[in-house]
Short mmCIF file of C-alpha atoms in Angstrom, two decimals:
data_model
loop_
_atom_site.label_atom_id
_atom_site.label_comp_id
_atom_site.label_asym_id
_atom_site.label_seq_id
_atom_site.Cartn_x
_atom_site.Cartn_y
_atom_site.Cartn_z
CA MET Q 1 -41.81 21.06 224.60
CA SER Q 2 -38.77 20.95 226.65
CA ILE Q 3 -38.14 18.31 229.26
CA ARG Q 4 -37.86 19.46 233.53
CA PHE Q 5 -34.66 18.40 234.49
CA ILE Q 6 -34.61 17.90 238.27
CA MET Q 7 -31.50 16.66 239.95
CA ILE Q 8 -31.08 15.82 243.76
CA GLY Q 9 -28.27 15.80 245.57
CA GLY Q 10 -26.97 14.87 248.94
CA PHE Q 11 -24.71 13.03 250.65
CA LEU Q 12 -24.38 9.14 250.39
CA GLY Q 13 -26.72 7.17 252.31
CA ALA Q 14 -29.09 10.89 252.51
CA GLY Q 15 -32.24 9.05 251.15
CA LYS Q 16 -31.79 10.36 247.69
CA THR Q 17 -33.07 7.35 246.01
CA THR Q 18 -36.49 7.21 248.36
CA ALA Q 19 -37.29 10.50 247.63
CA ILE Q 20 -36.66 10.44 243.73
CA GLY Q 21 -38.90 7.18 243.87
CA ARG Q 22 -41.84 9.11 245.43
CA LEU Q 23 -41.17 12.03 243.70
CA ALA Q 24 -41.02 10.15 240.06
CA LYS Q 25 -44.42 8.21 241.51
CA THR Q 26 -45.91 11.79 242.06
CA TYR Q 27 -45.27 12.79 238.51
CA GLN Q 28 -46.58 9.78 237.53
CA ASP Q 29 -49.79 10.10 239.24
CA ARG Q 30 -50.21 13.49 237.59
CA GLY Q 31 -49.82 11.93 234.00
CA LEU Q 32 -46.51 12.84 233.28
CA LYS Q 33 -44.04 10.73 231.67
CA VAL Q 34 -40.66 10.10 233.82
CA GLY Q 35 -37.29 8.97 233.17
CA ILE Q 36 -34.35 8.50 235.77
CA VAL Q 37 -30.75 8.75 235.79
CA THR Q 38 -28.85 6.90 238.32
CA ASN Q 39 -24.68 7.53 238.92
CA ASP Q 40 -21.91 5.77 240.07
CA GLN Q 41 -18.36 5.31 240.19
CA ALA Q 42 -18.90 1.32 239.26
CA SER Q 43 -22.19 -0.54 237.80
CA ASP Q 44 -24.50 -3.11 239.68
CA LEU Q 45 -26.04 -0.15 241.69
CA VAL Q 46 -28.48 -1.00 244.44
CA ASP Q 47 -30.51 2.60 243.54
CA THR Q 48 -30.65 1.66 239.73
CA HIS Q 49 -32.27 -1.85 240.66
CA THR Q 50 -34.57 -0.18 243.45
CA LEU Q 51 -35.94 2.03 240.98
CA ARG Q 52 -36.16 -0.09 238.12
CA SER Q 53 -37.95 -2.81 240.89
CA GLN Q 54 -40.52 -0.16 241.44
CA GLY Q 55 -41.54 0.09 237.59
CA PHE Q 56 -39.61 3.14 236.53
CA ASP Q 57 -37.49 3.83 232.94
CA VAL Q 58 -34.02 4.38 234.51
CA GLY Q 59 -30.78 4.55 232.87
CA GLU Q 60 -27.75 4.50 234.37
CA VAL Q 61 -24.38 6.17 233.93
CA ALA Q 62 -21.57 4.16 235.85
CA GLY Q 63 -17.64 3.83 235.73
CA ALA Q 64 -17.72 8.03 236.76
CA CYS Q 65 -19.73 11.25 238.41
CA PHE Q 66 -21.94 12.70 236.30
CA CYS Q 67 -19.17 16.06 235.87
CA CYS Q 68 -16.97 13.62 234.66
CA ASN Q 69 -19.13 11.75 231.97
CA PHE Q 70 -21.19 14.79 231.21
CA ASN Q 71 -21.44 13.18 227.57
CA GLU Q 72 -22.85 9.83 228.82
CA LEU Q 73 -25.44 11.90 230.69
CA THR Q 74 -26.78 13.53 228.19
CA ASP Q 75 -26.71 10.18 225.84
CA VAL Q 76 -28.61 8.29 228.55
CA VAL Q 77 -31.07 10.83 228.39
CA GLY Q 78 -31.34 10.56 224.49
CA GLN Q 79 -32.12 6.80 225.25
CA LEU Q 80 -34.99 8.03 227.41
CA GLU Q 81 -36.30 10.17 224.98
CA ALA Q 82 -36.20 7.50 222.46
CA ARG Q 83 -38.13 4.98 224.61
CA GLN Q 84 -40.90 7.41 225.91
CA ALA Q 85 -40.22 11.15 225.39
CA PRO Q 86 -40.08 11.76 229.07
CA ASP Q 87 -41.88 15.40 230.50
CA VAL Q 88 -39.70 15.28 233.47
CA VAL Q 89 -36.00 13.75 233.64
CA ILE Q 90 -34.83 13.26 237.03
CA ALA Q 91 -31.12 12.57 237.65
CA GLU Q 92 -29.66 11.60 241.14
CA PRO Q 93 -25.70 12.33 241.42
CA VAL Q 94 -23.12 10.07 243.29
CA GLY Q 95 -22.97 11.03 247.03
CA SER Q 96 -19.76 12.18 247.34
CA CYS Q 97 -19.93 14.94 244.37
CA THR Q 98 -20.15 18.31 244.74
CA ASP Q 99 -19.56 21.29 242.22
CA LEU Q 100 -22.39 19.77 240.70
CA VAL Q 101 -23.78 23.77 239.51
CA ALA Q 102 -20.46 24.05 237.82
CA THR Q 103 -20.25 21.13 236.19
CA VAL Q 104 -23.40 19.51 235.71
CA VAL Q 105 -26.17 22.36 235.46
CA GLN Q 106 -24.55 25.73 234.21
CA PRO Q 107 -23.22 23.04 231.16
CA ILE Q 108 -26.88 21.84 230.67
CA MET Q 109 -28.21 25.72 230.79
CA ARG Q 110 -25.57 26.68 228.12
CA LEU Q 111 -25.22 23.83 226.01
CA TYR Q 112 -28.93 22.79 225.78
CA ASN Q 113 -31.09 25.50 226.68
CA GLU Q 114 -34.04 24.59 224.46
CA LYS Q 115 -34.12 21.29 225.53
CA PHE Q 116 -33.89 21.17 228.95
CA ASP Q 117 -35.75 23.39 231.66
CA VAL Q 118 -33.63 23.29 234.65
CA ALA Q 119 -35.39 23.20 238.19
CA PRO Q 120 -34.11 24.45 241.20
CA TYR Q 121 -31.31 22.01 242.69
CA GLY Q 122 -31.70 20.26 245.90
CA VAL Q 123 -29.93 19.12 248.24
CA ILE Q 124 -30.97 16.00 251.21
CA LEU Q 125 -29.14 16.77 254.37
CA LYS Q 126 -28.63 13.15 256.09
CA PRO Q 127 -29.45 14.06 259.87
CA SER Q 128 -26.97 11.77 261.28
CA HIS Q 129 -24.23 12.94 259.44
CA GLY Q 130 -25.26 16.60 259.11
CA LEU Q 131 -25.36 17.47 263.14
CA ARG Q 132 -21.90 16.03 263.72
CA ILE Q 133 -20.59 17.91 260.66
CA LEU Q 134 -22.31 20.89 261.20
CA SER Q 135 -22.17 21.30 265.30
CA ASP Q 136 -18.19 20.66 264.65
CA SER Q 137 -18.26 17.09 266.15
CA GLU Q 138 -16.78 15.35 263.26
CA ARG Q 139 -16.46 11.91 264.63
CA GLY Q 140 -15.87 9.23 262.36
CA PHE Q 141 -15.09 11.94 259.58
CA SER Q 142 -11.90 13.27 258.28
CA PRO Q 143 -11.55 17.29 257.80
CA LYS Q 144 -11.35 16.57 254.37
CA ALA Q 145 -15.17 14.60 254.30
CA ALA Q 146 -16.47 17.14 256.03
CA TYR Q 147 -15.11 19.69 253.37
CA ILE Q 148 -17.37 17.95 250.86
CA PHE Q 149 -20.56 17.94 252.76
CA LYS Q 150 -20.88 21.59 253.65
CA LYS Q 151 -19.91 22.24 249.68
CA GLN Q 152 -22.82 20.37 248.88
CA LEU Q 153 -24.62 22.71 250.76
CA GLU Q 154 -23.13 25.80 249.44
CA GLU Q 155 -24.07 25.03 246.12
CA ALA Q 156 -27.23 24.21 246.76
CA ASP Q 157 -30.79 26.04 246.19
CA PHE Q 158 -32.58 25.02 248.44
CA VAL Q 159 -32.07 22.56 251.50
CA ILE Q 160 -34.01 19.40 252.43
CA ILE Q 161 -33.61 18.10 255.80
CA ASN Q 162 -34.97 14.22 255.65
CA ARG Q 163 -35.81 11.20 257.89
CA ILE Q 164 -38.40 14.06 260.07
CA ASP Q 165 -40.72 10.77 260.74
CA GLU Q 166 -37.03 9.44 262.90
CA LEU Q 167 -36.42 12.65 264.50
CA GLN Q 168 -37.82 14.94 267.53
CA PRO Q 169 -38.70 18.30 266.73
CA ARG Q 170 -36.17 19.80 268.70
CA GLU Q 171 -33.71 17.75 266.71
CA VAL Q 172 -34.92 18.99 263.41
CA ASP Q 173 -34.90 22.73 264.77
CA GLU Q 174 -30.87 22.20 265.60
CA LEU Q 175 -30.38 20.62 262.57
CA GLU Q 176 -32.58 23.87 260.57
CA ALA Q 177 -30.28 26.60 262.72
CA LEU Q 178 -27.06 24.57 261.56
CA ILE Q 179 -27.87 24.93 258.35
CA LYS Q 180 -28.82 28.50 258.63
CA ARG Q 181 -25.48 29.08 260.16
CA GLU Q 182 -23.50 27.73 257.29
CA ARG Q 183 -26.36 29.17 254.59
CA PRO Q 184 -28.25 31.83 255.96
CA ASP Q 185 -30.25 32.71 252.46
CA VAL Q 186 -31.07 28.97 251.25
CA PRO Q 187 -34.84 27.61 252.13
CA VAL Q 188 -34.94 24.26 254.04
CA LEU Q 189 -37.55 21.91 253.80
CA ARG Q 190 -38.16 19.33 256.55
CA LEU Q 191 -39.88 15.76 254.97
CA SER Q 192 -40.03 12.57 255.15
CA ALA Q 193 -39.62 10.96 251.94
CA LYS Q 194 -40.10 7.55 253.00
CA THR Q 195 -43.70 8.13 254.77
CA GLY Q 196 -44.46 11.81 252.00
CA ASP Q 197 -44.67 14.08 255.10
CA SER Q 198 -44.50 17.59 253.87
CA PHE Q 199 -43.90 16.36 250.42
CA GLU Q 200 -46.00 18.83 248.67
CA GLY Q 201 -43.52 21.54 249.44
CA LEU Q 202 -40.82 19.58 247.93
CA LEU Q 203 -43.06 20.02 244.84
CA GLN Q 204 -43.62 23.09 245.07
CA MET Q 205 -40.28 23.94 244.99
CA LEU Q 206 -39.51 22.37 242.34
CA ASP Q 207 -42.03 24.06 240.00
CA GLN Q 208 -40.32 27.32 240.86
CA ARG Q 209 -38.80 29.21 237.92
CA GLY Q 210 -36.02 31.77 238.66
CA ALA Q 211 -32.58 32.43 238.86
CA PHE Q 212 -31.66 29.08 240.36
CA GLY Q 213 -28.70 27.01 239.50
CA ARG Q 214 -26.25 29.98 239.94
CA ASN Q 215 -24.15 28.67 243.19
CA ILE Q 216 -20.59 28.02 241.72
CA LEU Q 217 -18.09 27.37 244.23
CA GLU Q 218 -14.81 28.60 244.99
CA LEU Q 219 -13.44 24.53 245.19
CA ASP Q 220 -9.96 23.02 246.06
CA TYR Q 221 -9.90 20.11 243.68
CA ASP Q 222 -7.00 18.68 245.73
CA ILE Q 223 -8.88 18.55 249.04
CA TYR Q 224 -11.89 17.22 247.41
CA ALA Q 225 -10.31 14.53 244.95
CA GLU Q 226 -8.44 13.40 248.62
CA GLY Q 227 -11.71 13.46 250.49
CA GLU Q 228 -13.61 11.46 247.76
CA ALA Q 229 -10.27 9.07 247.83
CA GLU Q 230 -10.31 8.34 251.79
CA LEU Q 231 -13.51 6.07 251.31
CA GLY Q 232 -13.26 2.77 249.80
CA TRP Q 233 -15.92 1.84 247.47
CA LEU Q 234 -17.39 -1.46 246.85
CA ASN Q 235 -20.36 -2.95 244.35
CA SER Q 236 -20.46 -7.06 244.80
CA SER Q 237 -23.31 -9.39 243.10
CA LEU Q 238 -23.95 -12.54 244.28
CA ARG Q 239 -26.32 -15.43 243.94
CA VAL Q 240 -27.65 -17.07 247.46
CA ALA Q 241 -28.90 -20.56 247.23
CA SER Q 242 -30.37 -22.91 249.42
CA ASP Q 243 -31.75 -26.32 249.81
CA SER Q 244 -35.22 -24.97 251.89
CA GLU Q 245 -36.74 -21.86 251.71
CA PHE Q 246 -35.28 -18.68 253.78
CA ALA Q 247 -36.34 -15.19 254.56
CA LEU Q 248 -35.08 -12.74 251.68
CA ASP Q 249 -35.48 -9.87 254.11
CA GLU Q 250 -34.14 -10.93 257.33
CA LEU Q 251 -30.85 -11.84 255.45
CA LEU Q 252 -30.75 -8.73 253.90
CA VAL Q 253 -30.78 -7.19 256.88
CA ASP Q 254 -28.65 -9.63 258.66
CA ILE Q 255 -25.87 -8.53 256.24
CA VAL Q 256 -25.69 -4.96 256.70
CA ASP Q 257 -25.99 -5.48 260.23
CA ARG Q 258 -22.79 -7.63 259.96
CA LEU Q 259 -20.97 -5.19 258.17
CA ARG Q 260 -22.19 -2.52 260.84
CA THR Q 261 -20.45 -4.33 263.68
CA SER Q 262 -17.41 -5.68 262.07
CA LEU Q 263 -16.70 -2.02 260.61
CA ALA Q 264 -17.21 -0.47 263.92
CA GLU Q 265 -14.95 -3.11 265.32
CA GLN Q 266 -11.91 -1.45 263.02
CA ASP Q 267 -13.35 2.02 263.59
CA ALA Q 268 -14.33 2.27 259.76
CA GLU Q 269 -17.08 4.99 259.53
CA PRO Q 270 -19.57 3.68 256.82
CA ALA Q 271 -20.74 6.74 254.36
CA HIS Q 272 -23.17 4.42 252.99
CA LEU Q 273 -24.28 0.98 253.02
CA LYS Q 274 -27.27 -0.96 251.28
CA THR Q 275 -28.11 -4.23 249.82
CA ILE Q 276 -30.76 -5.72 247.12
CA GLY Q 277 -32.18 -9.10 247.18
CA LEU Q 278 -34.46 -10.51 243.81
CA TRP Q 279 -36.34 -13.07 242.74
CA GLU Q 280 -38.61 -13.49 240.25
CA GLY Q 281 -40.86 -10.30 240.86
CA TYR Q 282 -40.04 -9.94 244.72
CA HIS Q 283 -37.37 -7.18 245.56
CA GLY Q 284 -36.40 -6.24 248.96
CA VAL Q 285 -33.74 -3.66 250.23
CA ALA Q 286 -32.09 -3.27 253.99
CA ASN Q 287 -29.40 0.12 254.40
CA LEU Q 288 -27.66 1.21 256.88
CA ILE Q 289 -28.38 5.11 258.14
CA SER Q 290 -25.35 5.44 260.71
CA SER Q 291 -22.89 3.34 262.60
CA ASP Q 292 -25.07 4.17 265.54
CA ARG Q 293 -28.49 2.50 264.50
CA PRO Q 294 -29.08 -0.92 263.43
CA ALA Q 295 -29.68 -2.01 259.55
CA GLU Q 296 -32.75 -1.65 258.73
CA LEU Q 297 -35.41 -2.42 256.10
CA SER Q 298 -36.47 0.12 253.44
CA LEU Q 299 -38.23 -1.77 251.37
CA ALA Q 300 -40.09 -5.28 252.14
CA SER Q 301 -40.05 -7.88 249.77
CA ASP Q 302 -41.67 -10.25 252.00
CA CYS Q 303 -40.71 -13.24 250.45
CA ARG Q 304 -38.97 -17.03 251.48
CA THR Q 305 -37.54 -18.26 248.31
CA ARG Q 306 -34.20 -20.80 247.87
CA THR Q 307 -32.35 -18.61 245.46
CA ALA Q 308 -31.71 -15.26 245.30
CA ASP Q 309 -29.52 -12.43 243.13
CA VAL Q 310 -28.12 -9.82 245.60
CA VAL Q 311 -25.94 -6.74 245.09
CA VAL Q 312 -24.24 -4.93 247.68
CA ASN Q 313 -23.26 -1.68 247.62
CA ALA Q 314 -20.92 0.14 250.28
CA ARG Q 315 -18.87 3.33 250.83
CA VAL Q 316 -16.66 3.06 253.80
CA ALA Q 317 -13.61 4.94 254.94
CA THR Q 318 -11.36 2.07 255.15
CA ALA Q 319 -8.89 0.34 252.42
CA PRO Q 320 -10.87 -1.29 249.41
CA GLU Q 321 -9.07 -4.42 250.19
CA THR Q 322 -9.88 -4.53 253.65
CA LEU Q 323 -13.88 -3.80 252.80
CA THR Q 324 -14.19 -6.72 250.80
CA GLU Q 325 -12.72 -8.70 253.25
CA HIS Q 326 -15.51 -7.54 255.42
CA VAL Q 327 -18.29 -7.50 252.54
CA GLU Q 328 -17.20 -11.34 251.81
CA ARG Q 329 -17.33 -12.23 255.24
CA ALA Q 330 -20.54 -10.65 256.61
CA VAL Q 331 -22.51 -12.41 253.37
CA HIS Q 332 -21.13 -15.92 254.03
CA ALA Q 333 -22.08 -15.61 257.46
CA ALA Q 334 -25.45 -14.18 257.04
CA CYS Q 335 -26.29 -17.23 254.39
CA ALA Q 336 -24.43 -20.19 256.62
CA ARG Q 337 -27.02 -18.69 259.21
CA VAL Q 338 -30.40 -19.66 257.14
CA GLY Q 339 -28.48 -22.13 255.85
CA ALA Q 340 -27.63 -21.06 252.11
CA THR Q 341 -24.44 -20.67 250.24
CA ALA Q 342 -23.19 -17.36 248.10
CA GLU Q 343 -21.56 -17.42 245.09
CA PHE Q 344 -19.95 -13.82 244.44
CA ARG Q 345 -20.33 -13.35 240.76
CA GLN Q 346 -18.60 -9.72 240.51
CA THR Q 347 -16.86 -7.80 242.76
CA GLN Q 348 -15.52 -4.07 242.20
CA SER Q 349 -13.48 -2.65 245.08
CA PHE Q 350 -11.37 0.85 244.40
CA ARG Q 351 -11.03 4.30 245.65
CA PRO Q 352 -12.60 6.84 243.26
CA GLY Q 353 -10.19 8.68 241.16
CA ARG Q 354 -9.73 12.70 241.08
CA PRO Q 355 -12.29 13.93 239.42
CA VAL Q 356 -12.13 15.56 235.86
CA PRO Q 357 -14.94 17.73 234.69
CA THR Q 358 -15.68 17.20 231.33
CA HIS Q 359 -17.09 20.94 231.06
CA ARG Q 360 -16.86 23.29 234.18
CA PHE Q 361 -18.08 26.88 234.12
CA SER Q 362 -17.10 29.81 236.26
CA GLU Q 363 -19.41 32.09 236.41
CA PRO Q 364 -22.95 31.46 236.06
CA LEU Q 365 -25.09 31.85 232.47
CA ALA Q 366 -26.19 35.64 232.13
CA GLU Q 367 -29.99 36.49 233.40
#
């Protein structure tokens, strides 16, 4: 029996991990076995920790995007198969990637046709960035970053407007109109991955069979590579310790909010800021949706502790060394506020290299 392969794309910070977690739980509740594959340019990915802490079987492809590390993607899926023989595998690609239909979906269809049953490819729209980019008010974004964002929509079989619980109906209508201007033929779903509102529509879309995964892009890889390289990319892991108890959730939110403030002072637009704290079965996550909104606690640990392991992921339009300074300063200041100290154990900070896909098919598989 073939494995249903689902890939959910979308720009950095769009809410992919929340949607995938809810999707996986829904499938499990239906009696299906689910495996998840996360993806990042470096290890220590908050999303992997978050999904594992929720009890899911998660494999990680680190060091390159799925398209450039296709063989590891299939190897990781093989490891999930060996552990639990999943009915469904859900893949979460790097949020700055596009051209995934030509480099992931089509290769799976062609090379592993008997093994996988590929679902329609959905892309989650990040409302805060989507409104600015699609309305041609690209404040905080270079044209090259906006190019990647629009190309992600162009290759989608359907587009998801997420976070409708945080938007006014007129804002959702405006976003859908902007999407339809770019892709008049594409289905648009409205949902909240956080609350589950209208989530049934996503399930119904992913259950469909047909001529999907065929939107192969005409893509300028020079612009694509330059757009990705404009982002400083940082993953840090650290241990926080104090002689007295502190509220883990408050520390996580404070770290992200301090980063938001310091980056805004430098006019450095964050595409993605997220931190997770873990200790003895407790886990909390704080993230930043947009530079013009405060940090939010997306997953509460309700934990008071003297020690915690913390992972920080940041993707920001600034130099990697500058981003490292901002993160270290924010972490140390937030820890000092609660009487704690931070020991950085590993930091990876860089600009992504030029994408070099393992496979790329310029024409869709014949029906």
